[in-house]
Tab-separated table of C-alpha atoms in Angstrom:
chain	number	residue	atom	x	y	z
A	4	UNK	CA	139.275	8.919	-105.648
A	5	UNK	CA	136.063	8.526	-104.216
A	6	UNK	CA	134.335	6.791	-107.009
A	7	UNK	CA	135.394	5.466	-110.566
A	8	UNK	CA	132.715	7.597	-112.066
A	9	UNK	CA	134.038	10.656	-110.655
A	10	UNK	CA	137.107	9.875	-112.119
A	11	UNK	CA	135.537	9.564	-115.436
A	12	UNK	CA	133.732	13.046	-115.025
A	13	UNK	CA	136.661	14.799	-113.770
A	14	UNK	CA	139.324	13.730	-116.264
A	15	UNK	CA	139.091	16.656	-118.707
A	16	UNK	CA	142.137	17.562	-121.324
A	17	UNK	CA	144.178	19.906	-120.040
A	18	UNK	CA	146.834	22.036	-122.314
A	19	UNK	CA	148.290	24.303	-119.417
A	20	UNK	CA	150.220	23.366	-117.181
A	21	UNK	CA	151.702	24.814	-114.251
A	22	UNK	CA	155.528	25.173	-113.853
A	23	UNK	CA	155.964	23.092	-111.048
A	24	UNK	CA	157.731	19.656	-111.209
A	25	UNK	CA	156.277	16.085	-110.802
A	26	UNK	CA	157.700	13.917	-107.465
A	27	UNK	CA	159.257	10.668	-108.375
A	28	UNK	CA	156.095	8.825	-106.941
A	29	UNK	CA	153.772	10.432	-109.337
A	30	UNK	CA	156.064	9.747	-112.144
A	31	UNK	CA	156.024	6.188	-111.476
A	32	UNK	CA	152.476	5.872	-110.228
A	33	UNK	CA	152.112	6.746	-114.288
A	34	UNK	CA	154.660	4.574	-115.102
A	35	UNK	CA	153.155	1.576	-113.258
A	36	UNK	CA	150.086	2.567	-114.671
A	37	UNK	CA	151.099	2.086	-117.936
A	38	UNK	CA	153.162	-1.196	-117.448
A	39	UNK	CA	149.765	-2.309	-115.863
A	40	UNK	CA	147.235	-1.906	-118.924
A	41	UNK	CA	145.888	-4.950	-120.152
A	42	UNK	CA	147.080	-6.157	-123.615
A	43	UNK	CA	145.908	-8.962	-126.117
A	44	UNK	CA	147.088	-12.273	-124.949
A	45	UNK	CA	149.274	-10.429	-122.256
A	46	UNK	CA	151.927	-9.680	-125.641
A	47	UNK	CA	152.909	-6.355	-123.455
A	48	UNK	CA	153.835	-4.946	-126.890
A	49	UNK	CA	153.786	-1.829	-125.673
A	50	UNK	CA	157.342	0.449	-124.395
A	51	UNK	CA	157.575	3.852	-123.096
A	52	UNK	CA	159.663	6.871	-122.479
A	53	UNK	CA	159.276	9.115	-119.954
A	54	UNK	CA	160.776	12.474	-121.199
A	55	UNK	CA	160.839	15.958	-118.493
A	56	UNK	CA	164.088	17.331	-120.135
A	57	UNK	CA	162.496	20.900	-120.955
A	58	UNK	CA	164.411	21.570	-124.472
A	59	UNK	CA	162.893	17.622	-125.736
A	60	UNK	CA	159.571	18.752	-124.020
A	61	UNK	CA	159.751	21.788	-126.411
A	62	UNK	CA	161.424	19.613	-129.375
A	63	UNK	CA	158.452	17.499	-128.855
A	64	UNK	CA	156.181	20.424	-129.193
A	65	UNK	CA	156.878	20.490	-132.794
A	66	UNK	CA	155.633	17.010	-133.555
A	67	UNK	CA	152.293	18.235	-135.805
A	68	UNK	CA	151.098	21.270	-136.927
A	69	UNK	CA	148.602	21.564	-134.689
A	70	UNK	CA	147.227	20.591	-131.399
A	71	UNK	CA	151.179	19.334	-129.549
A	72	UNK	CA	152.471	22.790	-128.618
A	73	UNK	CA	151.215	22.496	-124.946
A	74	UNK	CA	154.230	19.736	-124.394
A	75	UNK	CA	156.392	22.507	-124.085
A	76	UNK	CA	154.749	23.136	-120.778
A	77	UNK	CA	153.886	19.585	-119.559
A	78	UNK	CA	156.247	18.836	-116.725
A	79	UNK	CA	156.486	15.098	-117.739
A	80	UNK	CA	155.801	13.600	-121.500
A	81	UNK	CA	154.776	9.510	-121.899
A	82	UNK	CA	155.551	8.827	-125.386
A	83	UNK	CA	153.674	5.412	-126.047
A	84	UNK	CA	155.213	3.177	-128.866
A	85	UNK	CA	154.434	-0.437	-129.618
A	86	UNK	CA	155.741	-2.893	-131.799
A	87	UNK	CA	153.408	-4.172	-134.774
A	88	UNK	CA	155.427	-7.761	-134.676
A	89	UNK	CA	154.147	-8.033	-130.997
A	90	UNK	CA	150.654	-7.968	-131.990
A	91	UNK	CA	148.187	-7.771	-133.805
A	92	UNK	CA	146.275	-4.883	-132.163
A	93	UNK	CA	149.505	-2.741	-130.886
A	94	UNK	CA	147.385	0.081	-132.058
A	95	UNK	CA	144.974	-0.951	-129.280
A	96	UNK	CA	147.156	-2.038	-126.863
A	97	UNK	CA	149.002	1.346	-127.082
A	98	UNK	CA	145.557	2.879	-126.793
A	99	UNK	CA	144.652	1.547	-123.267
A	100	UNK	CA	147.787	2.358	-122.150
A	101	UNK	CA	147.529	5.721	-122.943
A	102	UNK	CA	143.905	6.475	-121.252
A	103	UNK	CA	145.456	4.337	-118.303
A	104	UNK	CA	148.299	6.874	-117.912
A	105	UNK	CA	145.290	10.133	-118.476
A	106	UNK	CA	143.270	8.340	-115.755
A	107	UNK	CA	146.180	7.895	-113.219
A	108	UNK	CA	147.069	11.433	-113.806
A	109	UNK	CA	143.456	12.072	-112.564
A	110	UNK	CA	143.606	10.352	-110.003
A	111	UNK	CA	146.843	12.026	-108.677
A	112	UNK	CA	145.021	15.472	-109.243
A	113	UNK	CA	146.952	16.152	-112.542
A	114	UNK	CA	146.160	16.953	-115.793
A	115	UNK	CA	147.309	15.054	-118.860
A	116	UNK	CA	146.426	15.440	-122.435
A	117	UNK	CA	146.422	12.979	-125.339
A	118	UNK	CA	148.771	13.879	-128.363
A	119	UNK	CA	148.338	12.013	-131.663
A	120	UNK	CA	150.962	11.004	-133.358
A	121	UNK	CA	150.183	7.916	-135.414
A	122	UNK	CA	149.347	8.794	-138.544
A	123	UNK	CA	149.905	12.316	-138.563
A	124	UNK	CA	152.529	15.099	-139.819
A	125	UNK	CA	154.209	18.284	-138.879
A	126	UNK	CA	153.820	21.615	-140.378
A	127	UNK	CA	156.764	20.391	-142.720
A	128	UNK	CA	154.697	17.542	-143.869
A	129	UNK	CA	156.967	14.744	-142.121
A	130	UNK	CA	155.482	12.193	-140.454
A	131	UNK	CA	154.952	12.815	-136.783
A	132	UNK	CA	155.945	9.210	-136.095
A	133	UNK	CA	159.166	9.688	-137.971
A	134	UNK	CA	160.120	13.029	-136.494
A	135	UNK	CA	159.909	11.361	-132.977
A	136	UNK	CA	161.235	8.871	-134.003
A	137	UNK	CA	164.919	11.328	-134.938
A	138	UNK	CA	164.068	13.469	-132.138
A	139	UNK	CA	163.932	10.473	-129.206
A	140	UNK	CA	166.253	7.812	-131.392
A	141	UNK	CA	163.674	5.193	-131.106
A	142	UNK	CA	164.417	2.055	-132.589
A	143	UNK	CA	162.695	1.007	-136.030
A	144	UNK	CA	160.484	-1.727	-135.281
A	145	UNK	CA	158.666	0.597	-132.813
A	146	UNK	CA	155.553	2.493	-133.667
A	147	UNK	CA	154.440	5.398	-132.180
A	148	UNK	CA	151.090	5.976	-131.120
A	149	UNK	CA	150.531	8.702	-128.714
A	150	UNK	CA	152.159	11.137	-126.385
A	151	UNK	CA	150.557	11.855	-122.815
A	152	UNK	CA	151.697	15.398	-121.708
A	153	UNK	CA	150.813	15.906	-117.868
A	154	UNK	CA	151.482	18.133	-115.485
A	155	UNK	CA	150.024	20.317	-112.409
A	156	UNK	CA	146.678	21.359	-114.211
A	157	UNK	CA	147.019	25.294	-114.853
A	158	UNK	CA	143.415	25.886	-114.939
A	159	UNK	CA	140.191	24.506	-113.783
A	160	UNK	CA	137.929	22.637	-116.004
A	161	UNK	CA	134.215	21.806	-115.009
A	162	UNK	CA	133.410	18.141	-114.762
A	163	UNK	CA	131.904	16.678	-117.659
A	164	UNK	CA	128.104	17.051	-117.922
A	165	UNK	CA	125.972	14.421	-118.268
A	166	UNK	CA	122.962	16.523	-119.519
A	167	UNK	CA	125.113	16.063	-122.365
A	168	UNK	CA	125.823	12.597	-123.019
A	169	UNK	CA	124.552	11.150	-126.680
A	170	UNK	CA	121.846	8.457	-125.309
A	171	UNK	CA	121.163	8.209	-129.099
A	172	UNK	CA	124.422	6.598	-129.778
A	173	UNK	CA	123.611	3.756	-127.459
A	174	UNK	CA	121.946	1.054	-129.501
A	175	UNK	CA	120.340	-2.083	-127.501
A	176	UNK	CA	120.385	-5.780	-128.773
A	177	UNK	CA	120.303	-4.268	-132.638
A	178	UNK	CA	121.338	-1.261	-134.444
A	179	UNK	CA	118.391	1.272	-133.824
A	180	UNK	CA	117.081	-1.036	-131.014
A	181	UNK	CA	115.413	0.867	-127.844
């Protein structure tokens, strides 16, 4: 990485993936990532699992209706959970370490791409949280927030442009302050 704020302009979505495999060292430069992301008060209410078995990838795949199918193809899945009696903001917590694991994946020259799963629902109507819950026999105290897919990016996205960046979102000492 040359500079943080390529990082930021490079780190696209991606939802195709290339068939090759991760290396152990990428897998846990993700990993580390994660374990690394700061939390409230240090609580580290936050736990992980690391899934690359290709029939859970495609299990996984199944977890909304829309908009998770591309796990079937992700070479690696980081299925972020916290634990609500850890914290007060596990939802936030759970959040950083998600874009931590997207932005190390950038770094490495992977893609990765966020997957919802707190408060949503399959085509069935099940919670998503509850189906991954039966699908990766995650304990019940655990809440899951997101899953990272990533993988060896299997098409090329332009940088972000910053022609089109919302300056009128940016407010300065006051709401509608210039």
């Amino acid at each position: 990485m040359e500079q943080f704020s390529d990082l930021i302009k490079n780190r696209r979505s991606m939802r195709k993936f290339t068939e090759e495999e991760l290396t152990q060292e990428e897998v846990v430069a993700l990993l580390k990532a994660a374990l690394m992301s700061p939390t409230s008060k240090r609580s580290n209410g936050w736990q992980f699992i690391a899934v690359d078995d290709k029939e859970t990838l495609g299990k996984l795949s199944h977890c909304k209706e829309m908009g998770a199918s591309f796990l079937a193809d992700a070479a690696l899945a980081i299925v972020v959970m916290a634990d609500p009696l850890a914290s007060d903001v596990w939802i936030e917590d759970a959040a950083i370490a998600s874009i931590m694991i997207q932005l190390q994946a950038e770094d490495l020259g992977l893609g990765s791409c966020w997957v919802q799963v707190r408060e949503r629902f399959t085509a069935a109507g099940m919670p998503s949280g509850e189906y991954v819950h039966e699908v990766l026999e995650i304990p019940l105290q655990l809440q899951v927030v997101s899953i990272v897919a990533v993988g060896h990016k299997g098409m090329e996205r332009k940088p972000f442009n910053e022609d089109h960046l919302q300056w009128e979102k940016v407010h300065i000492n006051k709401y509608g302050g210039k």
